[in-house]
Amino acid sequence: MLIGKFVPINSIIHRLDARMKIVSLIFLLVAVISTSTVYGYAAIIMVLTVIIWLSKLSLFAVLSPIRRLWLFFIVIFFMNAFFFSSDNPLFSWWIISFSGEGIRQGIKVVFNVCVVMILGNVLTLSTSPIDMTNALSSLLTPLKLLRVPVEDVAMIINIAIQFVPTILEESNMIRKAQTARGAHFESRKLREKALSFLPLLIPIFISSFRRADELSLAMEARGYRNAKRRTKKAGVPFRVLDVTAVAACFVICIIQIYI
């Protein structure tokens, strides 16, 4: 399962308005960052479980970003555990300060990053590219007062998000092709492992630029010139379900801040 690829399923999360999903995501991110107690973490896990259950997405698809970046989380944990300043360190030498506070800080940071990645993945998995673009354009409308090209910015952000699964898929294919040609990506020596990734990075960059060029030609062939002149379908009014979802996320955010 590729990260960020839209999965069409008939679920409550999929039927929510994309604008309300983005606003709800912002409230939940604030709630996650504000969490500092065990009860707060338990509440966040419960909310996350309910969201995944309502989305009807497979647990494997939702947790795929964490599975791919497990080494990154280990590095984050040890960076906080060994370099977090504390008045009562268990072990201290030079700039290294190993302490219980550092361990707790490492667990907190890893937990927050994991939850943020899962929530963002649920958003992209449950929202079509067109709805995402229209939602971003609508939410960024106030920036027009500052002469910001809102439509172009929304299109750029959406294309960047949608290119992530495509690049991952191509990188896997290139990796398999290079492995068949004798490349060794599993070397235990750091220098050899870094050098082995050069035959992988260069084709990925070339493929990305080629796809960008093909996309620009396709957009021009379809008459895309200026986002401001594009016509849009009539806006869909907010439903009771959308307002309820935002209100629930707002209440969760307020409770987490005051807890």
mmCIF file of C-alpha atoms in Angstrom:
data_model
loop_
_atom_site.group_PDB
_atom_site.id
_atom_site.type_symbol
_atom_site.label_atom_id
_atom_site.label_comp_id
_atom_site.label_asym_id
_atom_site.label_seq_id
_atom_site.Cartn_x
_atom_site.Cartn_y
_atom_site.Cartn_z
ATOM 1 C CA MET A 1 0.000 0.000 0.000
ATOM 2 C CA LEU A 2 1.490 3.312 -1.103
ATOM 3 C CA ILE A 3 1.507 6.304 1.241
ATOM 4 C CA GLY A 4 -0.953 9.059 0.362
ATOM 5 C CA LYS A 5 -2.814 7.198 -2.394
ATOM 6 C CA PHE A 6 -6.549 7.889 -2.408
ATOM 7 C CA VAL A 7 -8.644 4.831 -1.528
ATOM 8 C CA PRO A 8 -12.314 5.177 -2.592
ATOM 9 C CA ILE A 9 -14.418 3.683 0.210
ATOM 10 C CA ASN A 10 -17.926 4.517 1.345
ATOM 11 C CA SER A 11 -17.223 5.608 4.916
ATOM 12 C CA ILE A 12 -18.141 8.484 7.202
ATOM 13 C CA ILE A 13 -14.646 9.974 6.946
ATOM 14 C CA HIS A 14 -14.717 9.782 3.136
ATOM 15 C CA ARG A 15 -18.114 11.535 3.009
ATOM 16 C CA LEU A 16 -16.944 14.485 5.079
ATOM 17 C CA ASP A 17 -16.319 17.756 3.298
ATOM 18 C CA ALA A 18 -12.622 18.121 2.475
ATOM 19 C CA ARG A 19 -12.505 21.622 3.960
ATOM 20 C CA MET A 20 -13.895 20.378 7.245
ATOM 21 C CA LYS A 21 -11.450 17.470 7.259
ATOM 22 C CA ILE A 22 -8.499 19.844 6.949
ATOM 23 C CA VAL A 23 -9.848 22.114 9.715
ATOM 24 C CA SER A 24 -10.496 19.069 11.915
ATOM 25 C CA LEU A 25 -6.947 17.869 11.244
ATOM 26 C CA ILE A 26 -5.566 21.220 12.424
ATOM 27 C CA PHE A 27 -7.551 20.989 15.681
ATOM 28 C CA LEU A 28 -6.346 17.440 16.262
ATOM 29 C CA LEU A 29 -2.724 18.418 15.587
ATOM 30 C CA VAL A 30 -2.992 21.160 18.209
ATOM 31 C CA ALA A 31 -4.495 18.614 20.602
ATOM 32 C CA VAL A 32 -1.621 16.189 20.004
ATOM 33 C CA ILE A 33 1.043 18.847 20.524
ATOM 34 C CA SER A 34 -0.689 20.076 23.702
ATOM 35 C CA THR A 35 -0.829 16.606 25.242
ATOM 36 C CA SER A 36 1.456 16.148 28.260
ATOM 37 C CA THR A 37 -0.293 13.657 30.558
ATOM 38 C CA VAL A 38 -0.951 9.937 30.483
ATOM 39 C CA TYR A 39 -4.705 10.560 30.343
ATOM 40 C CA GLY A 40 -4.185 12.902 27.407
ATOM 41 C CA TYR A 41 -2.188 10.277 25.504
ATOM 42 C CA ALA A 42 -4.857 7.673 26.238
ATOM 43 C CA ALA A 43 -7.542 10.040 24.922
ATOM 44 C CA ILE A 44 -5.541 10.691 21.732
ATOM 45 C CA ILE A 45 -5.149 6.937 21.134
ATOM 46 C CA MET A 46 -8.900 6.444 21.626
ATOM 47 C CA VAL A 47 -9.726 9.266 19.206
ATOM 48 C CA LEU A 48 -7.251 7.904 16.656
ATOM 49 C CA THR A 49 -8.754 4.417 16.950
ATOM 50 C CA VAL A 50 -12.268 5.779 16.375
ATOM 51 C CA ILE A 51 -11.136 7.755 13.310
ATOM 52 C CA ILE A 52 -9.463 4.700 11.753
ATOM 53 C CA TRP A 53 -12.548 2.590 12.488
ATOM 54 C CA LEU A 54 -14.893 5.155 10.931
ATOM 55 C CA SER A 55 -12.692 5.479 7.845
ATOM 56 C CA LYS A 56 -12.901 1.712 7.138
ATOM 57 C CA LEU A 57 -9.280 1.831 5.971
ATOM 58 C CA SER A 58 -7.046 -1.143 6.593
ATOM 59 C CA LEU A 59 -4.709 -0.818 9.543
ATOM 60 C CA PHE A 60 -1.794 -1.776 7.308
ATOM 61 C CA ALA A 61 -2.500 1.151 4.959
ATOM 62 C CA VAL A 62 -2.911 3.653 7.791
ATOM 63 C CA LEU A 63 0.267 2.602 9.608
ATOM 64 C CA SER A 64 2.426 2.275 6.486
ATOM 65 C CA PRO A 65 4.308 5.598 7.074
ATOM 66 C CA ILE A 66 5.416 4.429 10.527
ATOM 67 C CA ARG A 67 6.523 1.042 9.235
ATOM 68 C CA ARG A 68 8.716 2.649 6.593
ATOM 69 C CA LEU A 69 10.350 5.175 8.951
ATOM 70 C CA TRP A 70 11.051 3.008 11.996
ATOM 71 C CA LEU A 71 14.783 3.798 11.856
ATOM 72 C CA PHE A 72 14.016 7.528 11.821
ATOM 73 C CA PHE A 73 11.939 7.160 15.009
ATOM 74 C CA ILE A 74 14.758 5.283 16.731
ATOM 75 C CA VAL A 75 17.161 8.127 15.901
ATOM 76 C CA ILE A 76 14.699 10.722 17.245
ATOM 77 C CA PHE A 77 14.268 8.775 20.488
ATOM 78 C CA PHE A 78 18.003 8.407 21.181
ATOM 79 C CA MET A 79 18.706 12.037 20.232
ATOM 80 C CA ASN A 80 16.281 13.152 22.945
ATOM 81 C CA ALA A 81 17.360 10.499 25.433
ATOM 82 C CA PHE A 82 21.075 11.380 25.227
ATOM 83 C CA PHE A 83 21.019 15.120 24.517
ATOM 84 C CA PHE A 84 17.996 16.415 26.472
ATOM 85 C CA SER A 85 19.257 18.735 29.234
ATOM 86 C CA SER A 86 18.230 17.666 32.718
ATOM 87 C CA ASP A 87 19.089 18.623 36.298
ATOM 88 C CA ASN A 88 19.250 14.985 37.421
ATOM 89 C CA PRO A 89 20.984 12.991 34.664
ATOM 90 C CA LEU A 90 21.584 9.279 35.101
ATOM 91 C CA PHE A 91 24.796 9.579 33.120
ATOM 92 C CA SER A 92 26.607 12.685 31.956
ATOM 93 C CA TRP A 93 29.724 13.125 29.835
ATOM 94 C CA TRP A 94 30.646 16.137 27.696
ATOM 95 C CA ILE A 95 27.499 17.049 25.694
ATOM 96 C CA ILE A 96 25.829 13.705 26.429
ATOM 97 C CA SER A 97 23.275 13.723 29.236
ATOM 98 C CA PHE A 98 21.265 10.529 29.631
ATOM 99 C CA SER A 99 18.283 11.042 31.927
ATOM 100 C CA GLY A 100 14.787 9.856 32.695
ATOM 101 C CA GLU A 101 13.411 13.180 31.470
ATOM 102 C CA GLY A 102 15.195 12.648 28.165
ATOM 103 C CA ILE A 103 13.656 9.197 27.792
ATOM 104 C CA ARG A 104 10.195 10.601 28.469
ATOM 105 C CA GLN A 105 10.825 13.451 26.032
ATOM 106 C CA GLY A 106 11.966 10.970 23.361
ATOM 107 C CA ILE A 107 8.835 8.866 23.829
ATOM 108 C CA LYS A 108 6.669 12.006 23.662
ATOM 109 C CA VAL A 109 8.295 13.278 20.459
ATOM 110 C CA VAL A 110 8.093 9.882 18.738
ATOM 111 C CA PHE A 111 4.457 9.499 19.783
ATOM 112 C CA ASN A 112 3.530 12.971 18.508
ATOM 113 C CA VAL A 113 5.271 12.445 15.161
ATOM 114 C CA CYS A 114 3.612 9.033 14.711
ATOM 115 C CA VAL A 115 0.131 10.392 15.450
ATOM 116 C CA VAL A 116 0.647 13.389 13.145
ATOM 117 C CA MET A 117 1.791 11.114 10.300
ATOM 118 C CA ILE A 118 -1.157 8.755 10.815
ATOM 119 C CA LEU A 119 -3.683 11.601 10.821
ATOM 120 C CA GLY A 120 -2.157 13.116 7.688
ATOM 121 C CA ASN A 121 -2.172 9.716 5.996
ATOM 122 C CA VAL A 122 -5.856 9.208 6.839
ATOM 123 C CA LEU A 123 -6.607 12.610 5.292
ATOM 124 C CA THR A 124 -4.851 11.824 1.998
ATOM 125 C CA LEU A 125 -6.210 8.261 1.844
ATOM 126 C CA SER A 126 -9.799 9.464 2.333
ATOM 127 C CA THR A 127 -9.775 12.599 0.143
ATOM 128 C CA SER A 128 -9.646 12.665 -3.648
ATOM 129 C CA PRO A 129 -7.089 14.961 -5.342
ATOM 130 C CA ILE A 130 -9.787 17.208 -6.814
ATOM 131 C CA ASP A 131 -11.513 17.671 -3.458
ATOM 132 C CA MET A 132 -8.166 18.357 -1.803
ATOM 133 C CA THR A 133 -7.281 21.052 -4.335
ATOM 134 C CA ASN A 134 -10.688 22.757 -4.047
ATOM 135 C CA ALA A 135 -10.532 22.599 -0.246
ATOM 136 C CA LEU A 136 -7.066 24.139 -0.068
ATOM 137 C CA SER A 137 -8.082 26.841 -2.536
ATOM 138 C CA SER A 138 -11.167 27.656 -0.475
ATOM 139 C CA LEU A 139 -9.318 27.751 2.857
ATOM 140 C CA LEU A 140 -6.530 29.927 1.440
ATOM 141 C CA THR A 141 -8.953 32.450 -0.068
ATOM 142 C CA PRO A 142 -8.212 35.182 2.561
ATOM 143 C CA LEU A 143 -4.611 35.276 1.273
ATOM 144 C CA LYS A 144 -5.912 36.832 -1.938
ATOM 145 C CA LEU A 145 -5.999 40.125 -0.051
ATOM 146 C CA LEU A 146 -2.191 39.883 0.044
ATOM 147 C CA ARG A 147 -2.086 39.147 -3.706
ATOM 148 C CA VAL A 148 -1.112 35.517 -3.156
ATOM 149 C CA PRO A 149 -2.027 33.245 -6.125
ATOM 150 C CA VAL A 150 -4.183 30.955 -3.990
ATOM 151 C CA GLU A 151 -5.312 28.660 -6.809
ATOM 152 C CA ASP A 152 -1.761 28.067 -8.004
ATOM 153 C CA VAL A 153 -0.521 27.414 -4.465
ATOM 154 C CA ALA A 154 -3.319 24.908 -3.848
ATOM 155 C CA MET A 155 -2.536 23.129 -7.118
ATOM 156 C CA ILE A 156 1.184 22.965 -6.301
ATOM 157 C CA ILE A 157 0.551 21.539 -2.822
ATOM 158 C CA ASN A 158 -1.866 18.938 -4.125
ATOM 159 C CA ILE A 159 0.464 17.844 -6.950
ATOM 160 C CA ALA A 160 3.324 17.513 -4.448
ATOM 161 C CA ILE A 161 1.179 15.308 -2.197
ATOM 162 C CA GLN A 162 0.004 13.135 -5.083
ATOM 163 C CA PHE A 163 3.542 12.688 -6.408
ATOM 164 C CA VAL A 164 4.696 11.001 -3.170
ATOM 165 C CA PRO A 165 3.142 7.564 -3.877
ATOM 166 C CA THR A 166 4.254 7.767 -7.520
ATOM 167 C CA ILE A 167 7.871 8.460 -6.576
ATOM 168 C CA LEU A 168 7.794 5.696 -3.947
ATOM 169 C CA GLU A 169 6.483 3.219 -6.498
ATOM 170 C CA GLU A 170 9.163 4.152 -9.010
ATOM 171 C CA SER A 171 11.895 4.021 -6.371
ATOM 172 C CA ASN A 172 10.874 0.458 -5.501
ATOM 173 C CA MET A 173 10.994 -0.531 -9.159
ATOM 174 C CA ILE A 174 14.417 1.093 -9.646
ATOM 175 C CA ARG A 175 15.709 -0.570 -6.483
ATOM 176 C CA LYS A 176 14.655 -3.996 -7.735
ATOM 177 C CA ALA A 177 16.206 -3.325 -11.151
ATOM 178 C CA GLN A 178 19.490 -2.201 -9.591
ATOM 179 C CA THR A 179 19.493 -5.226 -7.295
ATOM 180 C CA ALA A 180 19.058 -7.501 -10.311
ATOM 181 C CA ARG A 181 22.090 -5.798 -11.866
ATOM 182 C CA GLY A 182 24.244 -6.559 -8.824
ATOM 183 C CA ALA A 183 23.779 -3.498 -6.618
ATOM 184 C CA HIS A 184 24.098 -4.128 -2.863
ATOM 185 C CA PHE A 185 21.789 -2.017 -0.707
ATOM 186 C CA GLU A 186 22.087 -4.141 2.437
ATOM 187 C CA SER A 187 25.774 -3.576 3.195
ATOM 188 C CA ARG A 188 26.521 -3.163 6.907
ATOM 189 C CA LYS A 189 29.295 -0.625 6.305
ATOM 190 C CA LEU A 190 27.942 2.924 6.360
ATOM 191 C CA ARG A 191 30.206 4.201 3.571
ATOM 192 C CA GLU A 192 29.380 1.327 1.224
ATOM 193 C CA LYS A 193 25.681 1.667 1.989
ATOM 194 C CA ALA A 194 25.759 5.408 1.217
ATOM 195 C CA LEU A 195 27.609 4.828 -2.063
ATOM 196 C CA SER A 196 25.199 2.073 -3.051
ATOM 197 C CA PHE A 197 22.307 4.539 -2.997
ATOM 198 C CA LEU A 198 23.820 6.760 -5.687
ATOM 199 C CA PRO A 199 22.600 4.462 -8.511
ATOM 200 C CA LEU A 200 19.154 4.772 -6.904
ATOM 201 C CA LEU A 201 18.981 8.538 -6.342
ATOM 202 C CA ILE A 202 20.085 9.659 -9.800
ATOM 203 C CA PRO A 203 17.375 7.687 -11.703
ATOM 204 C CA ILE A 204 14.741 8.906 -9.213
ATOM 205 C CA PHE A 205 15.670 12.552 -9.851
ATOM 206 C CA ILE A 206 15.670 12.014 -13.618
ATOM 207 C CA SER A 207 12.304 10.231 -13.454
ATOM 208 C CA SER A 208 10.814 12.991 -11.276
ATOM 209 C CA PHE A 209 11.863 15.743 -13.708
ATOM 210 C CA ARG A 210 10.545 13.695 -16.630
ATOM 211 C CA ARG A 211 7.176 13.212 -14.935
ATOM 212 C CA ALA A 212 7.000 16.923 -14.093
ATOM 213 C CA ASP A 213 7.628 17.763 -17.740
ATOM 214 C CA GLU A 214 4.988 15.285 -18.897
ATOM 215 C CA LEU A 215 2.502 16.703 -16.389
ATOM 216 C CA SER A 216 3.093 20.277 -17.561
ATOM 217 C CA LEU A 217 2.602 19.244 -21.201
ATOM 218 C CA ALA A 218 -0.593 17.360 -20.307
ATOM 219 C CA MET A 219 -1.970 20.381 -18.431
ATOM 220 C CA GLU A 220 -1.200 22.696 -21.354
ATOM 221 C CA ALA A 221 -2.761 20.252 -23.833
ATOM 222 C CA ARG A 222 -5.971 20.348 -21.780
ATOM 223 C CA GLY A 223 -6.121 24.126 -21.854
ATOM 224 C CA TYR A 224 -4.742 24.823 -18.384
ATOM 225 C CA ARG A 225 -3.238 28.302 -18.517
ATOM 226 C CA ASN A 226 -4.296 30.295 -15.497
ATOM 227 C CA ALA A 227 -5.929 28.885 -12.370
ATOM 228 C CA LYS A 228 -7.828 32.133 -11.775
ATOM 229 C CA ARG A 229 -9.868 31.667 -14.970
ATOM 230 C CA ARG A 230 -10.855 28.087 -14.264
ATOM 231 C CA THR A 231 -14.526 27.415 -13.688
ATOM 232 C CA LYS A 232 -15.620 25.377 -10.694
ATOM 233 C CA LYS A 233 -18.754 23.527 -9.826
ATOM 234 C CA ALA A 234 -21.087 25.120 -7.320
ATOM 235 C CA GLY A 235 -19.869 24.841 -3.760
ATOM 236 C CA VAL A 236 -21.410 22.078 -1.676
ATOM 237 C CA PRO A 237 -22.999 23.439 1.519
ATOM 238 C CA PHE A 238 -21.839 22.093 4.841
ATOM 239 C CA ARG A 239 -23.921 19.291 6.283
ATOM 240 C CA VAL A 240 -24.737 18.397 9.870
ATOM 241 C CA LEU A 241 -22.123 15.628 9.739
ATOM 242 C CA ASP A 242 -19.391 18.089 8.719
ATOM 243 C CA VAL A 243 -20.233 20.580 11.458
ATOM 244 C CA THR A 244 -20.451 17.785 14.033
ATOM 245 C CA ALA A 245 -17.006 16.470 13.093
ATOM 246 C CA VAL A 246 -15.371 19.904 13.370
ATOM 247 C CA ALA A 247 -17.148 20.624 16.653
ATOM 248 C CA ALA A 248 -16.015 17.295 18.103
ATOM 249 C CA CYS A 249 -12.390 17.913 17.101
ATOM 250 C CA PHE A 250 -12.563 21.452 18.518
ATOM 251 C CA VAL A 251 -13.863 20.138 21.858
ATOM 252 C CA ILE A 252 -11.089 17.518 21.925
ATOM 253 C CA CYS A 253 -8.536 20.257 21.257
ATOM 254 C CA ILE A 254 -9.848 22.470 24.082
ATOM 255 C CA ILE A 255 -9.961 19.570 26.542
ATOM 256 C CA GLN A 256 -6.401 18.528 25.719
ATOM 257 C CA ILE A 257 -5.122 22.088 26.146
ATOM 258 C CA TYR A 258 -6.687 22.465 29.590
ATOM 259 C CA ILE A 259 -5.768 18.935 30.746
#
